[in-house]
Coordinates of C-alpha atoms and ligand atoms in Angstrom, one line a residue:
M9 CA 40.7 18.5 -47.7
T10 CA 39.7 15.3 -49.4
G11 CA 38.2 14.0 -46.1
V12 CA 36.1 17.1 -45.7
K13 CA 35.1 17.0 -49.3
S14 CA 34.1 13.3 -49.1
L15 CA 32.1 13.9 -45.8
A16 CA 30.3 16.8 -47.5
D17 CA 29.6 14.6 -50.5
A18 CA 28.3 11.8 -48.3
V19 CA 25.9 14.3 -46.6
L20 CA 24.7 15.5 -50.0
Q21 CA 24.4 12.0 -51.4
Y22 CA 22.9 10.2 -48.4
P23 CA 21.4 12.8 -46.2
I24 CA 18.9 10.4 -44.5
A25 CA 21.6 7.8 -43.8
V26 CA 24.0 10.4 -42.4
L27 CA 21.2 12.0 -40.3
T28 CA 20.2 8.6 -38.9
W29 CA 23.8 7.7 -38.2
T30 CA 24.4 11.0 -36.4
I31 CA 21.3 10.5 -34.2
V32 CA 22.3 7.0 -33.3
V33 CA 25.8 8.1 -32.4
A34 CA 24.5 11.0 -30.3
F35 CA 22.0 8.7 -28.6
V36 CA 24.7 6.1 -27.8
A37 CA 27.1 8.9 -26.6
R38 CA 24.4 10.4 -24.4
F39 CA 23.5 6.9 -23.0
F40 CA 27.2 6.3 -22.1
W41 CA 27.7 9.7 -20.7
R42 CA 24.6 9.4 -18.5
G43 CA 25.8 5.9 -17.4
Y44 CA 29.2 7.3 -16.5
Q45 CA 27.6 10.1 -14.4
Q46 CA 25.2 7.7 -12.7
R47 CA 28.0 5.2 -11.8
R48 CA 30.3 8.0 -10.6
F49 CA 27.5 9.3 -8.3
Y50 CA 27.2 6.1 -6.4
R51 CA 31.0 5.1 -6.4
N52 CA 31.9 6.1 -2.9
L53 CA 28.5 6.1 -1.2
P54 CA 27.4 3.5 1.4
G55 CA 26.1 0.4 -0.2
P56 CA 26.9 -3.2 -1.3
P57 CA 29.9 -3.6 -3.6
H58 CA 29.5 -1.4 -6.6
S59 CA 30.6 -2.2 -10.2
W60 CA 31.3 0.3 -13.0
L61 CA 29.6 -2.0 -15.4
W62 CA 26.7 -3.3 -13.4
G63 CA 26.2 -0.7 -10.6
H64 CA 24.1 -2.8 -8.1
L65 CA 22.1 -4.6 -10.8
K66 CA 23.9 -7.8 -10.2
I67 CA 23.4 -7.6 -6.4
M68 CA 19.7 -7.0 -6.9
G69 CA 19.6 -9.8 -9.5
E70 CA 21.3 -12.3 -7.2
V71 CA 18.7 -11.7 -4.5
A72 CA 15.8 -11.7 -7.0
A73 CA 17.1 -15.1 -8.3
L74 CA 16.6 -16.6 -4.8
L75 CA 13.0 -15.6 -4.7
P76 CA 9.7 -16.1 -6.4
P77 CA 8.8 -13.7 -9.3
N78 CA 7.3 -10.2 -8.9
M79 CA 8.7 -9.5 -5.5
H80 CA 8.0 -6.3 -3.6
P81 CA 11.5 -4.8 -3.1
Q82 CA 11.2 -4.3 0.7
Q83 CA 12.2 -7.8 1.6
M84 CA 15.0 -7.9 -0.9
Y85 CA 16.4 -4.7 0.6
T86 CA 16.3 -6.2 4.1
E87 CA 18.2 -9.2 2.8
I88 CA 20.8 -7.1 1.0
A89 CA 21.3 -5.1 4.2
K90 CA 21.8 -8.2 6.2
K91 CA 24.0 -10.0 3.7
H92 CA 26.4 -7.0 3.2
G93 CA 26.3 -5.8 6.8
L94 CA 24.8 -2.4 5.8
E95 CA 23.7 -0.4 8.8
G96 CA 21.3 2.6 8.7
M97 CA 21.1 3.2 5.0
F98 CA 22.5 2.2 1.6
Y99 CA 22.3 3.4 -2.0
M100 CA 21.2 1.2 -4.9
D101 CA 22.4 2.1 -8.4
L102 CA 19.9 0.3 -10.7
W103 CA 20.5 2.4 -13.8
P104 CA 19.4 1.9 -16.6
F105 CA 16.6 -0.5 -15.6
A106 CA 15.1 1.3 -12.6
E107 CA 15.5 4.6 -10.6
G108 CA 18.4 4.7 -8.1
S109 CA 17.4 4.4 -4.5
L110 CA 18.5 5.4 -1.1
V111 CA 17.1 2.7 1.3
L112 CA 16.7 3.9 4.9
H113 CA 16.3 1.3 7.6
D114 CA 17.1 3.3 10.7
P115 CA 14.2 5.1 12.4
E116 CA 16.2 8.3 13.1
L117 CA 17.1 8.6 9.4
M118 CA 13.5 8.0 8.4
D119 CA 12.5 10.8 10.8
Q120 CA 14.7 13.2 8.9
I121 CA 12.7 12.8 5.7
Q122 CA 9.3 12.1 7.2
V123 CA 9.0 14.2 10.3
T124 CA 11.8 16.8 10.7
K125 CA 11.6 18.0 7.2
P126 CA 8.8 16.1 5.4
L127 CA 9.8 15.6 1.8
P128 CA 7.3 15.3 -1.0
Q129 CA 6.2 11.9 -2.4
H130 CA 8.5 10.7 -5.2
R131 CA 7.2 11.0 -8.7
L132 CA 7.4 7.2 -8.8
A133 CA 4.4 6.9 -6.4
N134 CA 2.2 8.7 -9.0
D135 CA 3.7 6.7 -11.8
L136 CA 2.7 3.5 -10.0
L137 CA -0.8 4.7 -8.9
K138 CA -1.8 6.8 -12.0
P139 CA -2.5 3.8 -14.3
M140 CA -4.7 2.3 -11.6
V141 CA -6.7 5.2 -10.3
G142 CA -5.7 8.4 -12.0
D143 CA -3.5 11.4 -11.5
N144 CA -2.8 12.9 -8.1
V145 CA -4.4 10.4 -5.7
I146 CA -3.9 11.8 -2.2
A147 CA -1.2 9.3 -1.3
A148 CA 0.9 10.4 -4.3
A149 CA -0.1 14.1 -4.6
N150 CA 2.1 16.9 -3.4
G151 CA 1.8 20.7 -2.7
A152 CA -1.5 22.5 -2.9
V153 CA -3.4 19.6 -4.3
W154 CA -2.4 17.3 -1.4
K155 CA -3.2 20.1 1.1
R156 CA -6.7 20.5 -0.3
L157 CA -7.4 16.8 -0.3
H158 CA -5.9 16.2 3.1
N159 CA -7.9 19.1 4.7
A160 CA -11.1 17.9 3.1
M161 CA -10.8 14.2 4.2
L162 CA -9.2 14.7 7.7
P163 CA -12.5 14.8 9.7
A164 CA -13.4 11.3 8.4
F165 CA -10.4 9.8 10.2
S166 CA -11.0 11.5 13.6
W167 CA -11.6 9.3 16.7
S168 CA -15.1 10.6 17.2
H169 CA -16.0 9.6 13.6
I170 CA -14.3 6.2 13.8
R171 CA -16.2 5.4 17.0
H172 CA -19.4 6.2 15.2
L173 CA -18.6 3.6 12.5
T174 CA -18.6 0.7 14.9
G175 CA -22.3 -0.3 14.3
M176 CA -21.8 -0.4 10.5
M177 CA -18.7 -2.5 10.9
V178 CA -20.5 -4.9 13.2
D179 CA -23.3 -5.3 10.6
E180 CA -20.9 -6.1 7.9
C181 CA -19.1 -8.6 10.2
M182 CA -22.4 -10.4 10.8
I183 CA -22.7 -11.0 7.1
F184 CA -19.1 -12.2 7.1
R185 CA -20.0 -14.7 9.8
D186 CA -22.8 -16.1 7.6
I187 CA -20.4 -16.6 4.8
L188 CA -18.0 -18.3 7.2
D189 CA -20.8 -20.6 8.4
R190 CA -21.4 -21.7 4.9
K191 CA -17.7 -22.4 4.3
A192 CA -17.5 -24.3 7.6
A193 CA -20.5 -26.4 6.6
T194 CA -19.0 -27.5 3.3
G195 CA -15.4 -27.7 4.6
E196 CA -14.2 -26.1 1.4
V197 CA -10.8 -24.6 0.9
F198 CA -11.3 -20.9 0.2
S199 CA -9.2 -17.8 -0.4
F200 CA -9.2 -15.8 2.9
E201 CA -7.9 -12.8 1.0
E202 CA -10.7 -12.9 -1.6
T203 CA -13.4 -13.4 1.1
S204 CA -12.1 -10.8 3.5
A205 CA -11.6 -8.3 0.7
R206 CA -15.3 -8.3 0.1
L207 CA -16.0 -7.6 3.8
V208 CA -13.4 -4.8 3.9
F209 CA -14.5 -3.4 0.6
D210 CA -18.1 -3.1 1.8
V211 CA -16.8 -1.3 5.0
I212 CA -14.7 1.2 3.1
S213 CA -17.4 1.8 0.5
R214 CA -19.8 2.7 3.4
I215 CA -17.1 5.1 4.7
V216 CA -16.7 6.7 1.3
F217 CA -20.3 6.8 0.2
A218 CA -22.3 6.0 3.4
F219 CA -23.8 2.9 1.6
P220 CA -22.3 -0.5 0.8
L221 CA -21.4 -1.7 -2.7
H222 CA -22.6 -5.1 -1.7
A223 CA -19.4 -7.1 -2.5
Q224 CA -20.3 -9.6 0.3
T225 CA -23.8 -10.3 -0.8
A226 CA -23.7 -9.7 -4.6
S227 CA -21.2 -9.8 -7.4
G228 CA -19.3 -6.7 -6.2
Q229 CA -18.5 -5.7 -9.7
E230 CA -16.8 -2.5 -8.5
L231 CA -14.4 -4.5 -6.4
L232 CA -13.7 -6.9 -9.3
D233 CA -13.1 -3.9 -11.6
I234 CA -10.8 -2.2 -9.1
R235 CA -8.8 -5.4 -8.5
E236 CA -8.5 -5.8 -12.3
L237 CA -7.0 -2.3 -12.5
I238 CA -4.3 -3.4 -10.1
K239 CA -3.6 -6.5 -12.2
L240 CA -3.4 -4.4 -15.4
A241 CA -0.9 -2.1 -13.8
E242 CA 1.3 -5.0 -12.8
G243 CA 4.7 -4.8 -14.3
Q244 CA 4.1 -1.3 -15.6
L245 CA 7.3 -0.1 -13.8
D246 CA 9.2 -2.7 -15.6
I247 CA 10.6 -1.2 -18.9
F248 CA 10.3 -4.5 -20.9
T249 CA 6.7 -5.1 -19.9
R250 CA 5.8 -1.5 -20.5
L251 CA 7.3 -1.4 -24.0
N252 CA 6.0 -4.7 -25.1
P253 CA 3.5 -3.8 -27.9
F254 CA 1.3 -6.8 -27.4
N255 CA 1.0 -6.0 -23.7
M256 CA 0.4 -2.4 -24.5
V257 CA -2.6 -3.2 -26.7
R258 CA -4.0 -5.8 -24.2
V259 CA -3.7 -3.4 -21.3
W260 CA -5.3 -0.5 -23.2
W261 CA -8.2 -2.6 -24.4
R262 CA -9.0 -4.2 -21.0
K263 CA -8.6 -0.9 -19.2
R264 CA -10.9 0.8 -21.6
E265 CA -13.5 -1.8 -20.8
V266 CA -13.1 -1.8 -17.0
V267 CA -12.8 2.0 -16.7
G268 CA -15.8 2.4 -19.1
R269 CA -17.9 0.4 -16.7
L270 CA -16.5 1.6 -13.3
D271 CA -16.2 5.3 -13.7
P272 CA -19.7 6.1 -14.8
K273 CA -21.1 4.0 -12.0
L274 CA -19.0 5.8 -9.4
L275 CA -19.7 9.2 -10.9
S276 CA -23.5 8.5 -10.8
H277 CA -23.1 8.0 -7.0
V278 CA -21.2 11.3 -6.8
Y279 CA -23.8 13.3 -8.8
E280 CA -26.8 11.7 -7.1
R281 CA -25.4 12.9 -3.8
F282 CA -24.3 16.3 -5.1
K283 CA -27.6 17.1 -6.6
L284 CA -29.4 16.1 -3.4
L285 CA -27.1 18.3 -1.3
I286 CA -27.8 21.3 -3.5
N287 CA -31.5 20.6 -3.8
E288 CA -31.9 20.4 -0.1
E289 CA -29.4 23.3 0.5
M290 CA -27.4 21.1 2.8
V291 CA -23.7 22.0 3.3
P292 CA -22.1 18.8 4.6
S293 CA -20.9 19.0 8.2
R294 CA -17.1 18.7 8.9
R295 CA -17.8 18.0 12.6
N296 CA -20.1 15.0 12.0
P297 CA -19.2 13.8 8.6
Y298 CA -21.7 11.7 6.8
S299 CA -19.2 10.2 4.3
I300 CA -15.9 11.0 2.7
L301 CA -17.7 11.9 -0.4
D302 CA -19.7 14.6 1.5
L303 CA -16.5 16.0 2.8
M304 CA -15.1 16.2 -0.7
L305 CA -18.3 17.7 -2.1
R306 CA -18.5 20.3 0.6
E307 CA -16.5 23.0 -1.2
H308 CA -18.4 22.4 -4.4
V309 CA -21.7 22.7 -2.6
E310 CA -20.6 25.9 -0.9
Q311 CA -19.4 27.5 -4.1
S312 CA -22.3 26.3 -6.2
P313 CA -24.4 29.2 -7.6
E314 CA -27.1 26.5 -8.2
K315 CA -28.4 26.2 -4.7
G316 CA -32.0 24.9 -4.9
R317 CA -31.7 24.3 -8.7
T318 CA -30.2 20.9 -9.5
R319 CA -30.7 21.1 -13.2
N320 CA -27.4 22.7 -14.0
A321 CA -25.4 21.7 -10.9
K322 CA -21.9 21.0 -12.1
I323 CA -18.5 20.1 -10.9
S324 CA -15.6 21.2 -13.3
K325 CA -14.1 18.4 -15.4
A326 CA -10.8 18.7 -13.6
D327 CA -12.4 18.5 -10.2
E328 CA -14.6 15.6 -11.3
E329 CA -11.4 13.7 -12.4
L330 CA -9.8 14.5 -9.0
L331 CA -12.8 13.4 -7.1
L332 CA -13.1 10.1 -9.0
T333 CA -9.4 9.4 -8.5
Q334 CA -9.7 9.9 -4.7
I335 CA -12.8 7.6 -4.6
K336 CA -11.0 4.9 -6.5
G337 CA -7.8 5.5 -4.5
L338 CA -9.6 5.1 -1.1
L339 CA -11.6 2.1 -2.2
L340 CA -8.4 0.5 -3.5
G341 CA -5.9 1.5 -0.8
G342 CA -8.4 1.3 2.0
H343 CA -9.4 -2.3 1.2
G344 CA -6.1 -3.7 -0.1
T345 CA -3.8 -2.9 2.8
T346 CA -6.3 -4.0 5.4
T347 CA -7.1 -7.2 3.6
D348 CA -3.4 -8.1 3.2
T349 CA -2.9 -7.5 6.9
L350 CA -5.9 -9.7 7.8
T351 CA -4.7 -12.5 5.6
F352 CA -1.3 -12.6 7.2
L353 CA -2.9 -12.2 10.7
Y354 CA -5.1 -15.3 10.2
M355 CA -2.2 -17.2 8.7
L356 CA -0.1 -16.5 11.8
L357 CA -3.0 -17.3 14.1
S358 CA -3.5 -20.6 12.5
K359 CA 0.0 -21.6 13.5
H360 CA -0.2 -19.9 17.0
P361 CA -3.1 -21.4 19.0
E362 CA -1.5 -20.0 22.2
V363 CA -2.0 -16.5 20.8
V364 CA -5.6 -17.3 19.7
Q365 CA -6.3 -18.5 23.2
K366 CA -5.0 -15.3 24.8
I367 CA -7.0 -13.1 22.4
R368 CA -10.2 -15.1 23.2
Q369 CA -9.6 -14.7 26.9
E370 CA -9.0 -10.9 26.6
L371 CA -12.3 -10.6 24.6
I372 CA -14.1 -12.6 27.3
D373 CA -12.6 -10.4 30.0
V374 CA -13.6 -7.2 28.3
F375 CA -16.9 -8.0 26.6
G376 CA -18.2 -11.0 28.5
P377 CA -18.6 -14.7 27.7
D378 CA -21.2 -14.6 24.9
S379 CA -19.6 -13.7 21.6
L380 CA -22.8 -12.5 19.9
A381 CA -23.8 -10.4 22.9
A382 CA -20.3 -8.9 22.7
M383 CA -21.0 -7.7 19.2
E384 CA -24.0 -5.7 20.4
H385 CA -22.1 -4.5 23.5
V386 CA -19.3 -3.0 21.4
V387 CA -21.7 -1.0 19.4
E388 CA -22.8 0.7 22.6
Y389 CA -19.3 1.0 24.1
P390 CA -16.9 1.3 21.1
E391 CA -14.3 2.9 23.4
K392 CA -13.7 -0.6 24.9
L393 CA -11.9 -1.5 21.7
Q394 CA -9.1 0.7 23.1
N395 CA -8.8 -1.7 26.0
L396 CA -7.6 -4.8 24.2
P397 CA -3.8 -4.5 24.5
Y398 CA -3.1 -8.2 23.6
T399 CA -5.4 -8.2 20.6
E400 CA -3.9 -5.0 19.4
G401 CA -0.4 -6.4 20.0
A402 CA -1.2 -9.4 17.7
I403 CA -2.3 -7.0 15.0
K404 CA 0.8 -4.8 15.4
E405 CA 3.0 -7.9 15.3
T406 CA 1.4 -8.8 11.9
L407 CA 1.9 -5.3 10.7
R408 CA 5.5 -5.5 11.9
L409 CA 6.3 -8.7 10.2
F410 CA 4.4 -8.0 7.0
P411 CA 4.2 -4.2 6.4
A412 CA 1.5 -3.6 3.8
G413 CA 2.7 -0.1 2.8
F414 CA 5.8 1.6 1.5
G415 CA 6.7 5.3 1.5
V416 CA 8.9 6.8 -1.2
R417 CA 10.1 10.4 -1.1
Q418 CA 12.0 12.8 -3.4
A419 CA 14.5 15.6 -2.4
E420 CA 15.3 18.8 -4.2
A421 CA 18.7 19.5 -5.7
G422 CA 21.5 19.9 -3.2
M423 CA 19.7 18.3 -0.2
T424 CA 21.5 15.9 2.1
I425 CA 20.9 13.5 5.0
S426 CA 23.1 13.3 8.0
Y427 CA 24.3 10.0 9.3
K428 CA 27.1 9.3 11.7
G429 CA 28.6 12.7 11.4
G430 CA 28.6 12.8 7.6
N431 CA 26.3 14.4 5.1
Y432 CA 25.1 12.3 2.2
P433 CA 23.3 13.4 -1.0
I434 CA 19.6 12.6 -1.3
D435 CA 19.0 14.5 -4.6
N436 CA 19.7 13.2 -8.2
G437 CA 16.1 11.9 -8.5
L438 CA 16.8 9.2 -5.9
V439 CA 13.9 7.2 -4.7
L440 CA 14.1 7.7 -0.9
S441 CA 12.7 4.5 0.4
S442 CA 11.7 4.2 4.0
N443 CA 12.0 0.5 4.5
A444 CA 9.7 -0.3 7.4
H445 CA 10.4 -4.0 6.8
G446 CA 14.2 -3.4 7.3
V447 CA 13.6 -1.7 10.7
Q448 CA 11.0 -4.2 11.9
W449 CA 13.1 -7.2 11.0
N450 CA 16.3 -5.8 12.6
S451 CA 17.2 -7.6 15.9
K452 CA 18.7 -4.3 17.2
Y453 CA 15.1 -3.0 17.4
F454 CA 13.1 -6.2 17.8
P455 CA 15.0 -9.2 19.3
D456 CA 14.3 -12.5 17.6
P457 CA 12.5 -10.6 14.8
E458 CA 10.8 -13.5 13.1
E459 CA 9.0 -14.6 16.3
F460 CA 5.3 -13.6 16.4
R461 CA 5.1 -12.1 19.9
P462 CA 2.1 -9.8 20.7
E463 CA 3.8 -9.2 24.1
R464 CA 6.3 -6.9 22.4
W465 CA 3.6 -4.2 22.3
I466 CA 2.3 -4.4 25.9
G467 CA 3.1 -2.4 29.0
E468 CA 6.8 -2.0 29.9
N469 CA 7.8 -4.3 27.1
E470 CA 6.3 -2.0 24.6
A471 CA 8.6 -1.3 21.6
P472 CA 9.2 2.5 21.1
R473 CA 6.7 4.1 18.8
A474 CA 9.6 5.2 16.6
Y475 CA 10.4 1.6 15.6
F476 CA 6.9 0.9 14.3
R477 CA 7.0 2.3 10.7
T478 CA 4.3 0.4 8.9
F479 CA 2.0 3.4 8.7
G480 CA 4.8 5.9 8.0
K481 CA 5.2 8.9 10.3
G482 CA 4.8 12.7 10.2
A483 CA 2.5 14.8 8.1
R484 CA 2.2 12.1 5.3
A485 CA 1.6 9.2 7.7
C486 CA -1.4 6.9 6.9
L487 CA -4.6 8.7 7.5
G488 CA -6.5 5.5 7.9
Q489 CA -4.4 3.8 10.6
N490 CA -6.8 4.1 13.5
L491 CA -9.7 3.1 11.3
A492 CA -7.8 0.0 10.1
L493 CA -6.8 -1.0 13.6
N494 CA -10.4 -0.7 14.9
E495 CA -11.8 -2.5 11.9
I496 CA -9.4 -5.4 12.4
K497 CA -10.2 -5.6 16.1
I498 CA -13.9 -5.8 15.3
I499 CA -13.3 -8.5 12.7
L500 CA -11.3 -10.5 15.2
M501 CA -14.1 -10.1 17.8
A502 CA -16.6 -11.4 15.2
T503 CA -14.6 -14.5 14.3
V504 CA -11.9 -15.6 16.6
R505 CA -14.1 -16.9 19.4
D506 CA -16.4 -19.0 17.2
Y507 CA -14.2 -20.2 14.4
D508 CA -10.9 -22.0 14.0
F509 CA -8.9 -21.2 10.8
E510 CA -6.3 -23.4 9.2
C511 CA -4.0 -22.6 6.4
A512 CA -4.5 -25.0 3.4
G513 CA -2.1 -26.2 0.8
L514 CA 1.0 -24.7 2.4
K515 CA 4.2 -25.9 0.7
P516 CA 7.0 -25.3 3.2
N517 CA 10.4 -24.8 1.7
A518 CA 13.0 -27.5 2.7
Q519 CA 15.7 -24.8 3.0
P520 CA 15.1 -21.1 3.7
R521 CA 15.4 -19.0 0.6
L522 CA 16.9 -16.1 2.5
T523 CA 19.2 -15.5 5.4
H524 CA 17.0 -13.2 7.5
T525 CA 14.0 -15.5 7.7
R526 CA 13.1 -19.1 8.0
L527 CA 9.3 -18.5 8.0
D528 CA 9.2 -20.0 4.5
M529 CA 10.0 -23.3 6.1
I530 CA 6.6 -23.1 7.8
Y531 CA 4.4 -21.2 5.3
G532 CA 6.3 -21.7 2.0
D533 CA 6.6 -18.9 -0.6
V534 CA 3.4 -17.2 0.5
I535 CA 5.4 -15.1 3.0
F536 CA 7.3 -13.4 0.2
Q537 CA 5.1 -10.3 -0.4
E538 CA 4.3 -9.6 -4.0
L539 CA 4.5 -6.3 -5.7
A540 CA 1.0 -4.9 -6.4
M541 CA -0.4 -1.5 -5.3
E542 CA 1.0 -2.5 -1.9
P543 CA 3.1 -5.5 -0.7
K544 CA 0.5 -8.3 -0.8
P545 CA 0.4 -11.9 0.2
R546 CA 1.0 -14.5 -2.5
G547 CA -1.5 -17.2 -3.4
G548 CA -4.6 -15.7 -1.8
G549 CA -4.2 -17.0 1.8
M550 CA -6.0 -20.4 1.2
M551 CA -7.7 -21.7 4.3
T552 CA -10.4 -23.9 5.8
V553 CA -12.6 -22.8 8.6
R554 CA -14.3 -24.8 11.4
K555 CA -17.1 -23.6 13.5
I556 CA -16.5 -24.2 17.2
A557 CA -19.4 -26.0 18.7
Ligands
HEM617 C1 -3.4 -2.1 7.5 C2 -3.8 -1.1 6.8 C3 -3.0 0.0 6.2 C4 -1.7 0.2 6.1 C5 -0.5 -0.8 6.4 C6 -1.4 1.5 5.5 C7 -0.2 2.1 5.2 C8 0.0 3.3 4.6 C9 1.3 3.9 4.3 C10 2.6 3.2 4.5 C11 1.0 5.1 3.8 C12 2.1 6.1 3.2 C13 2.9 6.8 4.3 C14 4.0 7.6 3.7 O1 4.0 7.9 2.5 O2 4.9 7.9 4.5 C15 -0.4 5.3 3.8 C16 -1.0 6.5 3.4 C17 -2.4 6.7 3.4 N1 -3.3 5.8 3.8 FE1 -3.0 4.0 4.6 N2 -2.7 2.1 5.3 C18 -3.6 1.2 5.7 C19 -5.0 1.4 5.7 C20 -5.6 2.6 5.3 C21 -7.1 2.7 5.3 C22 -8.1 1.8 5.8 C23 -7.3 4.0 4.7 C24 -8.6 4.7 4.5 C25 -9.5 4.5 3.8 C26 -6.0 4.6 4.4 C27 -5.8 5.8 3.9 C28 -4.6 6.4 3.6 C29 -4.4 7.7 3.1 C30 -5.5 8.7 2.7 C31 -3.0 7.9 2.9 C32 -2.3 9.1 2.3 C33 -2.0 10.1 3.4 C34 -1.3 11.3 2.9 O3 -0.5 11.2 2.0 O4 -1.7 12.4 3.4 N3 -5.0 3.7 4.8 N4 -1.0 4.2 4.3

């Protein structure tokens, strides 16, 4: 009785202290209960050794400690699989610092979630992309919003349209050659990533808007702004960075400035075109798309009651946001992934003169001995780009070794995946990670995986399509894959015959950092892909270029 009385007295005397104390106890109890549930979930599932206290945090920490900072997880997962002999798939319990994952590195298992029963994108994809470009960018959207965006954009990625873009790509490559000429004349060390990003950005902006944003010939403020948005989102998935008040204010302030400059500029392009379409009563064609913007404006033009009267032509606020997000997403995703691939490709070529020689020979065989005449020829006969198996093999090898994309999916409650006769849970909010890197660096699928061998993709040697996972597979596979392959081929055509590139400032490691690769003993830490919007090369791909006489 005395105890109850004194408790009641305490509540009456110190209500705030008792309330605070109760909340703290409830919070701590909830934290431990959640921790117990999490650890119990992973206890008997396939994975590296699991600890009640640490889950797999120590395992992840051990691998991270071997590597440079801000690593993209794909390579760490490949290392963990190798080190602990984990075949097919493994769970990673990273509570309370990150979402738990099921990492798949078996093509058949990936097919289960990408092809047989395509699962929606994980919430994490939107969490990562939203601070950079906005809510519901196509690559992170699901359900009806994704369907609407996908249907609208699809014609822009058809073969007939891609063929049609060859002339524009050649024009941009000719500007790129002028830039290379200047760099060759000075002999300067330059960032290949930075320089090629400007080329690729102008190409993608011409695909999105049908005009370039002039990143190659002017400041390219839009490109700089978009790249700054990526920088500002860096570390936002890390709980400590996100909750750091100084960082919060810094990011908010810079973002306000960048978005305040970028969004109105992009929107002005949207409205200029929209008003013209309405004024001229032109419904954009799906068969012969003029630009991705036109395809996305199509439904608004069709539905607009303002035909012929531009004064009040409007797009709803929500649709305006969605449109802007897609434009930024395409400019960002379409240039970043391609630039990363180009950077790694030219780094690999600089150390493989025998591959360069074979690409040159193939280009001569198909397009003739004069490299500049070849650039005119390809505009007339773009289908010949499909007849470059060795060149395509070199690109695919780069995409195999350095996948510049990562798919994460989410399953509904109760769903499972089947593996070796057992069914394993894929719900519980797990990030279902299809680790293309893990498949493509597995000697079971690609013997001597770290060898750069374009021959793997040719004729009877050709690796099964199912093993090439860089673009994903199924309904949510990369829409821009054929576009990216064609663009990289044209860039190779424009450069590889007349220029020699050499990596600059490489700092090879004396000992390999990891067990699955020794490439860092040639290139140094630049081979460890950084976490940005996509896994990107470190250090900007510094190079020199020499014009071949
Ligand atoms: C080398 C270059 C590229 C790589 C490695 C790459 C990789 C990827 C990957 C891995 C995905 C996600 C697949 C999944 O979730 O399963 C994706 C989605 C996507 N990519 Fe690419 N991509 C590249 C270039 C491009 C380009 C140039 C564009 C076009 C501008 C583009 C447009 C898209 C779109 C729209 C999606 C979302 C598809 C959807 O969810 O319906 N990509 N890409």
